[in-house]
XYZ file of C-alpha atoms in Angstrom:
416
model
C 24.504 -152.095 -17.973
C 27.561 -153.226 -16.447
C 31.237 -152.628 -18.087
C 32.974 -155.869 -17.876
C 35.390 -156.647 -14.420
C 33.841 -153.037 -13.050
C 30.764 -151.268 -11.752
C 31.206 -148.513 -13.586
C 27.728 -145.919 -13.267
C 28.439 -142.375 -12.927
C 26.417 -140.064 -10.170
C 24.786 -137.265 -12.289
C 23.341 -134.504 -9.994
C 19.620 -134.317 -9.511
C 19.830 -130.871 -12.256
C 21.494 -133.642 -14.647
C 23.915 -130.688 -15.675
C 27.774 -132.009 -16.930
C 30.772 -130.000 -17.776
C 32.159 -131.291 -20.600
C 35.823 -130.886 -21.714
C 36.960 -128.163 -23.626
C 33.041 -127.460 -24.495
C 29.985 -125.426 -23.387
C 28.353 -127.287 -20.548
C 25.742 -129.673 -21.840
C 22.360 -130.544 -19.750
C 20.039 -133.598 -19.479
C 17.507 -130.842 -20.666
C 19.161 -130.125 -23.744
C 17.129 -131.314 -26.502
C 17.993 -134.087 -29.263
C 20.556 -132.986 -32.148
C 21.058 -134.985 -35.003
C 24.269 -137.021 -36.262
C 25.296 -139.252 -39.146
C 23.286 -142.362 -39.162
C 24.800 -146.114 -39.442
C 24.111 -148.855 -41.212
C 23.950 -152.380 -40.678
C 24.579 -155.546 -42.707
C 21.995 -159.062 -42.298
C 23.605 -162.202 -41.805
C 21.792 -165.276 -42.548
C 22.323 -168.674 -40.274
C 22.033 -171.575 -43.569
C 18.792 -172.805 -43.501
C 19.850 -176.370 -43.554
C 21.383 -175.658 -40.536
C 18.277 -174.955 -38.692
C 16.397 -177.452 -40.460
C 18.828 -180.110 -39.252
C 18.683 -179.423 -35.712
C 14.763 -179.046 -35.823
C 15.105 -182.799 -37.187
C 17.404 -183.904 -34.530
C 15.036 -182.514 -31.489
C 11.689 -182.288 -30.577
C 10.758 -178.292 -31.941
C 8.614 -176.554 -29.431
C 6.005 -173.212 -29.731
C 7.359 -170.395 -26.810
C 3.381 -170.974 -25.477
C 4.615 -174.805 -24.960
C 7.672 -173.004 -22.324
C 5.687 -170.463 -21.005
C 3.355 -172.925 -19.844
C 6.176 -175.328 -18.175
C 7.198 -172.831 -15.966
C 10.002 -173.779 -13.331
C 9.681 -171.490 -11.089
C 7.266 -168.787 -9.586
C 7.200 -165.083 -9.497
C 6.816 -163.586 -5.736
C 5.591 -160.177 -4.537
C 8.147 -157.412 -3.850
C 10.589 -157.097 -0.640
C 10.833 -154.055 1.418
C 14.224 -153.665 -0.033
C 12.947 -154.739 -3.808
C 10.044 -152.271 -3.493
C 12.397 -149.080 -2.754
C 13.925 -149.934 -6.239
C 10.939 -149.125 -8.039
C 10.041 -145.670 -8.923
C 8.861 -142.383 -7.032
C 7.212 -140.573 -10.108
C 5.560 -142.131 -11.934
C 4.724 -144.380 -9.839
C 4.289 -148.139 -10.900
C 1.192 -150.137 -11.142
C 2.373 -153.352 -11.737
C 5.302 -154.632 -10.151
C 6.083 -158.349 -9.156
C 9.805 -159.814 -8.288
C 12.230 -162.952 -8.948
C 12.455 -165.806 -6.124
C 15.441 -165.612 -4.098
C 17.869 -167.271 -5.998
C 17.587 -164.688 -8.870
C 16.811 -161.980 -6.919
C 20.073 -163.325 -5.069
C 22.500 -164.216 -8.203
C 25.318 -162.369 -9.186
C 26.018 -165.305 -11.728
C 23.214 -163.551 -13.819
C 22.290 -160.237 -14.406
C 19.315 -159.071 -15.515
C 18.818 -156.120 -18.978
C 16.493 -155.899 -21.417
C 12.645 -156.408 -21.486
C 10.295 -157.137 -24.137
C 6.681 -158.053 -24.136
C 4.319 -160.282 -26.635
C 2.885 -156.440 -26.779
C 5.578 -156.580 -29.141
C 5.463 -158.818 -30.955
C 1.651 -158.735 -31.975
C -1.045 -155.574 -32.202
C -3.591 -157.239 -30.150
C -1.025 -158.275 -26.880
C -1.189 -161.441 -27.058
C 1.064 -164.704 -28.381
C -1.462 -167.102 -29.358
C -3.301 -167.636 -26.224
C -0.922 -166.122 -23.812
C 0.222 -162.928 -22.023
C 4.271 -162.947 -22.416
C 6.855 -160.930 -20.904
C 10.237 -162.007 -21.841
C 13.305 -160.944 -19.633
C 16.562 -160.847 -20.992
C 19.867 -161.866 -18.550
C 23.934 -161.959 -19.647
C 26.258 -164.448 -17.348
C 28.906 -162.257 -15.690
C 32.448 -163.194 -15.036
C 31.328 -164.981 -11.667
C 29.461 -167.530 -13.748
C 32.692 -168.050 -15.894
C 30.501 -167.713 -19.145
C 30.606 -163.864 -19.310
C 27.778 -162.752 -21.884
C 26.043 -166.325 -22.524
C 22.613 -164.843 -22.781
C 19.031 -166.569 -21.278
C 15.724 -165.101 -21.169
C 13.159 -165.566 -18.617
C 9.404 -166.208 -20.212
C 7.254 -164.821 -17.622
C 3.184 -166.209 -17.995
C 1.676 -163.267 -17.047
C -1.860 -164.557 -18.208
C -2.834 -164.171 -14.130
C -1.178 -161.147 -12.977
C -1.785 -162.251 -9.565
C 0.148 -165.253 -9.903
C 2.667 -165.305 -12.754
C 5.830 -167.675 -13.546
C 8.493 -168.327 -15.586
C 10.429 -170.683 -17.183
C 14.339 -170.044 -18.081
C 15.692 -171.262 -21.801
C 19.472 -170.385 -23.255
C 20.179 -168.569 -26.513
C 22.592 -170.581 -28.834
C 24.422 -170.578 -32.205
C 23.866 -173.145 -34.923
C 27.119 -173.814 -36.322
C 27.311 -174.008 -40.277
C 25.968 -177.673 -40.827
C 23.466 -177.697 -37.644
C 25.051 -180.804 -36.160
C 25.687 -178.711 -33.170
C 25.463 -175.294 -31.598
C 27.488 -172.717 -29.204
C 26.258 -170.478 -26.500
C 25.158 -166.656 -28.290
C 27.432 -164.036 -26.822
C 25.124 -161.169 -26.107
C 24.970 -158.366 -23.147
C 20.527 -158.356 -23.806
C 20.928 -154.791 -22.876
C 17.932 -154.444 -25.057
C 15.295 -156.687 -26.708
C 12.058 -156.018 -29.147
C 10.426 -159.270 -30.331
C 8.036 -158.406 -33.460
C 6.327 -161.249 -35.173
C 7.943 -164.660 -34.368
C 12.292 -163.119 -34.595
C 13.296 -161.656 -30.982
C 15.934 -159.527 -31.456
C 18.800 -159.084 -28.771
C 21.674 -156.478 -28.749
C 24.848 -157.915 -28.615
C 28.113 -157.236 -26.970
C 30.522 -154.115 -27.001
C 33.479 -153.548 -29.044
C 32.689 -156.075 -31.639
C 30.996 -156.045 -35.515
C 28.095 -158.217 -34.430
C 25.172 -155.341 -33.116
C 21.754 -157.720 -33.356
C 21.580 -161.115 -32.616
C 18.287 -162.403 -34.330
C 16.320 -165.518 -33.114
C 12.994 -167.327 -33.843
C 9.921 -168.614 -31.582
C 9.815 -171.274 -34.458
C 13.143 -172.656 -33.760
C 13.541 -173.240 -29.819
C 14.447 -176.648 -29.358
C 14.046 -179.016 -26.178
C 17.035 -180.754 -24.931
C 17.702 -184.512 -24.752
C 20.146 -184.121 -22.455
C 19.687 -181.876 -19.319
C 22.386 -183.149 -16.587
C 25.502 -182.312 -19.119
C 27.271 -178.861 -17.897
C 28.063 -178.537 -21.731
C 25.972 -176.940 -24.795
C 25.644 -178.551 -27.916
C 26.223 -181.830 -29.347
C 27.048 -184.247 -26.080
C 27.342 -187.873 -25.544
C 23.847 -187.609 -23.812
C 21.963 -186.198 -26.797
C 22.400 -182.165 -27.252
C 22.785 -179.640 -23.918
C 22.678 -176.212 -22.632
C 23.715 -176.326 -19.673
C 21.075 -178.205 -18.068
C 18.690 -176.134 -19.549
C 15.412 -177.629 -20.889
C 15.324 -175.324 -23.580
C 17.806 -173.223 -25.898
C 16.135 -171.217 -29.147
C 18.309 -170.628 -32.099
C 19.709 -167.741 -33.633
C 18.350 -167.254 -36.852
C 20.835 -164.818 -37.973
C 22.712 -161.363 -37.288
C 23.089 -157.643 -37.935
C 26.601 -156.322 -38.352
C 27.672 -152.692 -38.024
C 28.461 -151.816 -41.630
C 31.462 -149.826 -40.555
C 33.079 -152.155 -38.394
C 34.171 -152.683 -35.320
C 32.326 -150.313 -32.530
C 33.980 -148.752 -29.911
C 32.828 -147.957 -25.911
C 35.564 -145.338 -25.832
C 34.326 -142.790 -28.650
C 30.605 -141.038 -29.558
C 31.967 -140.433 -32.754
C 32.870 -143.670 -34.067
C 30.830 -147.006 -34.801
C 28.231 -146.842 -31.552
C 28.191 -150.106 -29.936
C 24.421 -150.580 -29.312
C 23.586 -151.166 -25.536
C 19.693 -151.133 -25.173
C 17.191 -151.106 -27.887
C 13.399 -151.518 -28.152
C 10.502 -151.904 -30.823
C 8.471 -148.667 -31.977
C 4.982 -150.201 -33.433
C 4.113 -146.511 -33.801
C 5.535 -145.707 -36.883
C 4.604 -147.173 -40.451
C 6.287 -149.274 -40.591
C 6.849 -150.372 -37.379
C 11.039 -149.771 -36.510
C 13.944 -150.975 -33.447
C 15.347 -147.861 -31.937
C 18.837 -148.006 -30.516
C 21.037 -146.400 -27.719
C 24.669 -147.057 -26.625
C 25.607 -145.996 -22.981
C 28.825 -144.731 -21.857
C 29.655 -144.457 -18.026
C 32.268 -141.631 -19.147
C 29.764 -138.521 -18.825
C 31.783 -136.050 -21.257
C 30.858 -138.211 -24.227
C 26.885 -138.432 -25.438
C 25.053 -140.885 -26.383
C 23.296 -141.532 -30.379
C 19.958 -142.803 -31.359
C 18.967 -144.486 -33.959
C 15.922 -145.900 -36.135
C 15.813 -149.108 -38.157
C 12.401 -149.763 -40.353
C 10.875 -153.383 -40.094
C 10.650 -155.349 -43.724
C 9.497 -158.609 -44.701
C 9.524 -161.642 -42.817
C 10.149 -159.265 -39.483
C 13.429 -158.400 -40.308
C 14.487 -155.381 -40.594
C 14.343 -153.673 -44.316
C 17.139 -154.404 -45.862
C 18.712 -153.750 -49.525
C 19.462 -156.527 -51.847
C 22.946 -156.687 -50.865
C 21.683 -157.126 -47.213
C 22.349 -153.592 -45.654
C 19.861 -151.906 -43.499
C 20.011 -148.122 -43.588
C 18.951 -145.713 -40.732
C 15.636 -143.806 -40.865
C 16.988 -141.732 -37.805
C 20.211 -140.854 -35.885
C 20.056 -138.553 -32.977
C 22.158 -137.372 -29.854
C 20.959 -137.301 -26.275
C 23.035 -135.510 -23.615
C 21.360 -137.778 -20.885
C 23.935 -139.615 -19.539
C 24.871 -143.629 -18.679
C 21.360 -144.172 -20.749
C 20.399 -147.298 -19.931
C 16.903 -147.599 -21.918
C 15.406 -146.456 -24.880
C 11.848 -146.547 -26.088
C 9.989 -144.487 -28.677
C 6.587 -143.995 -29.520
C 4.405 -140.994 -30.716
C 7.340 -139.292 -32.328
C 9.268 -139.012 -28.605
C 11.926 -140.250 -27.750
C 12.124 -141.590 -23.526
C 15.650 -142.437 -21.988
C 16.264 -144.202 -18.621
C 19.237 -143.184 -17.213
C 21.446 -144.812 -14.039
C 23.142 -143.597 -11.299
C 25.440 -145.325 -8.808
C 23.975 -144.970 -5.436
C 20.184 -142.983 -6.056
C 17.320 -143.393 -8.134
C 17.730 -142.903 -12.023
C 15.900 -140.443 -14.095
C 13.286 -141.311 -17.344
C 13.491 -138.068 -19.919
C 11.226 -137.762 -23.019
C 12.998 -136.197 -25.120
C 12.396 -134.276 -28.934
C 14.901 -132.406 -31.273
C 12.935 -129.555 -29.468
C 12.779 -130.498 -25.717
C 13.854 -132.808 -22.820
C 12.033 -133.427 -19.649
C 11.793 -135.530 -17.033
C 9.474 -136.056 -13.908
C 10.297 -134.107 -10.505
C 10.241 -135.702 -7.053
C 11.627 -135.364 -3.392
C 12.015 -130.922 -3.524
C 12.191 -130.927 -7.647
C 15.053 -133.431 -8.294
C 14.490 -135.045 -11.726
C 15.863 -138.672 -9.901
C 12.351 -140.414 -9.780
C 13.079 -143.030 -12.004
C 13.984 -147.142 -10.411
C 17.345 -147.705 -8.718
C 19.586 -149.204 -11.308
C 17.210 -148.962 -14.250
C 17.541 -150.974 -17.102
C 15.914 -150.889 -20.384
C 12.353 -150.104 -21.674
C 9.429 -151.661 -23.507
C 6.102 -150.371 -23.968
C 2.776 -152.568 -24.589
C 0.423 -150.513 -26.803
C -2.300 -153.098 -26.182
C -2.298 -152.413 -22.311
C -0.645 -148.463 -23.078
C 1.804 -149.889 -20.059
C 5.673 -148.811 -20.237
C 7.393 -152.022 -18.579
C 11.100 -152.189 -17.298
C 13.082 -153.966 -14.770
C 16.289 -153.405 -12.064
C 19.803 -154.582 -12.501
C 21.373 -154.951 -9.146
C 21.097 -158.319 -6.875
C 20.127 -158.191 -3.050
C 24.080 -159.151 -2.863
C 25.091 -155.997 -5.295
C 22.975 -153.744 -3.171
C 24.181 -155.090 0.507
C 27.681 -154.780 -0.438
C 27.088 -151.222 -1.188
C 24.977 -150.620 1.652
C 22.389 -149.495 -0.255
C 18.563 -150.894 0.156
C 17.574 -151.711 -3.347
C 16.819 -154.994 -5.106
C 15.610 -156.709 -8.752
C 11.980 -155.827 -9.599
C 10.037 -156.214 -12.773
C 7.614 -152.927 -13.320
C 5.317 -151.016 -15.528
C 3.840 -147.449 -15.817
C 1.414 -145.814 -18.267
C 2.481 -144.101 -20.813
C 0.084 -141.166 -20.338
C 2.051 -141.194 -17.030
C 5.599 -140.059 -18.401
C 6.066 -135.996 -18.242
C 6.663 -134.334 -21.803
């Protein structure tokens, strides 16, 4: 998670101990507390908007991209490979060719699988991982969102294919570019969920595997309606969103834990009946704490909402880990990844009765990747995957030896 026009990720100590203003000290190790929970509010796109742009281009199945892959995953640098983590230790890792492991037009966040979306791992006849990337201010689209579809159905050989996410507008004869940090994902069913950008209303973007749409014209440096046919950017494919998720109190703010929390990294929890999305927000300022919170799934994959279209919270919790980057939950715990500027992160499971976290290197709790981003766990494999934020360029200008890797580790592997 990057704050707009800064790199702005705190160094906690190994102990993960903070002072905090005007307060007792609060530790990493503190357990979860409880807080007021927060609503949301479902927006629709029209339906006849979607159902005009499925007329106007040829509708395509996510198995159809996956399986027109562009480009090829690689093994793991030197460099990449002393990004991934010390304990536990990963057993699957693979990494991005060089231009995306080079790009600081692009920047990779959240992670979901097709463990997600369906109980038996699969979507249809395919292995999926999806990885979700925001444009920074060097591309000169800051938060236009893409996702990588990796085909992981050979693990020794997988690839990927990129594809934009984009907005209908109200009548479907065209569509805009969805403004989204993807600090988190969880796809369940056919909707892929994506959280959205900070210090604005809109929390969840929503879109649909049954509405990604193949472009008629690919050379145009333009999305939407062109003179060539429809764009995005030269894409091949853009999916639509299908709707949104408001916060129900308004506007959120990066600037205060007490206020509407501007969600940064979210994942699916297929362990609970039914299954829910669990939230975080991260703030790089380490005297204020991060909330949790729980969201039930309803019909149609969307989350349960009232008749008047507001979703209420099952669960709201604090976390005193700081600049959390990840969330996941599953069993009833609760594991956080957090970031630090210049060593490895730390991964805590965490209750409302305990917090731990793995020890490495002499006892220090920083085990976790280098520049950590967020989580997503595969029940069908029991595999915990995430990925790392910073570029070979991001790393060399801070003289550190790091890189972008994509990784998993068992569950049964994380301490608590």
């Amino acid at each position: 998670m990057r704050i707009r026009k800064a790199i702005v990720l705190a160094l906690a100590m190994a102990a993960g101990v903070l002072a905090l203003p005007g307060t007792a000290s609060a530790a990493y190790s503190d357990p979860l507390t409880t807080t007021t929970k927060q609503n949301l509010v479902w927006h629709a796109t029209p339906a006849a908007a979607l159902t005009a742009l499925d007329n106007a281009l040829p509708n395509v199945s996510l198995n159809t991209v996956v399986n027109d892959p562009s480009y090829d995953m690689t093994g793991c640098t030197s460099a990449e490979k002393a990004s991934l983590p010390k304990a536990p230790v990963a057993t699957k890792s693979m990494c991005w060719d060089a231009d995306r492991a080079g790009t600081t037009t692009w920047s990779p966040q959240g992670i979901t699988t097709s463990g997600d979306a369906d109980n038996d791992g699969m979507w249809g006849a395919d292995k999926i991982i999806l990885s979700g990337w925001h444009g920074t201010d060097a591309l000169g689209r800051y938060n236009d969102a893409r996702i990588q579809a990796i085909n992981y159905n050979n693990p020794a050989s997988p690839s990927y294919r990129m594809f934009y996410l984009a907005v209908p507008n109200s009548t479907g004869s065209s569509f805009t570019a969805a403004q989204a940090h993807m600090g988190g994902m969880a796809w369940y069913g056919d909707k892929i969920y994506v959280t959205a950008e900070g210090s604005t209303s809109t929390a969840i973007r929503v879109f649909s595997t049954k509405h990604i749409l193949q472009m008629t014209d690919t050379t145009s440096n333009a999305i939407g309606k062109t003179s060539g046919g429809y764009a995005a950017y030269t894409y091949k494919y853009a999916m639509m969103q299908i709707g949104y998720y408001t916060y129900a109190s308004g506007t959120c703010s990066m600037a205060s834990d007490t206020g509407v929390p501007c969600f940064s990294s979210m994942s699916l929890d297929r362990s609970t009946s039914p299954a829910s999305v669990v939230t975080t927000e991260y703030f790089s300022d380490q005297s204020l704490h991060g909330r949790l919170y729980r969201y039930p799934m309803g019909e149609d994959y969307l989350l349960a909402a009232s008749s008047s279209g507001t979703v209420a919270a099952t669960e709201a919790l604090r976390s005193s880990v700081g600049n959390m980057q990840g969330v996941l939950s599953n069993g009833g715990k609760w594991y956080v990844a957090h970031s630090s500027a210049t060593i490895n992160g730390q991964l805590w499971t965490q209750t409302t009765a305990k917090s731990t976290s793995a020890t490495c290197d002499s006892g220090t709790t920083a085990c976790w990747a280098v520049h950590p981003e967020a989580l997503t766990y595969d029940s069908s494999t029991g595999l915990v995957w995430s990925q790392s934020e910073w570029s070979t360029a991001d790393c060399t200008a801070k003289s550190q030896v790091c890189g972008r890797a994509v990784f998993a580790v068992p569950l049964s592997s994380l301490v608590g």
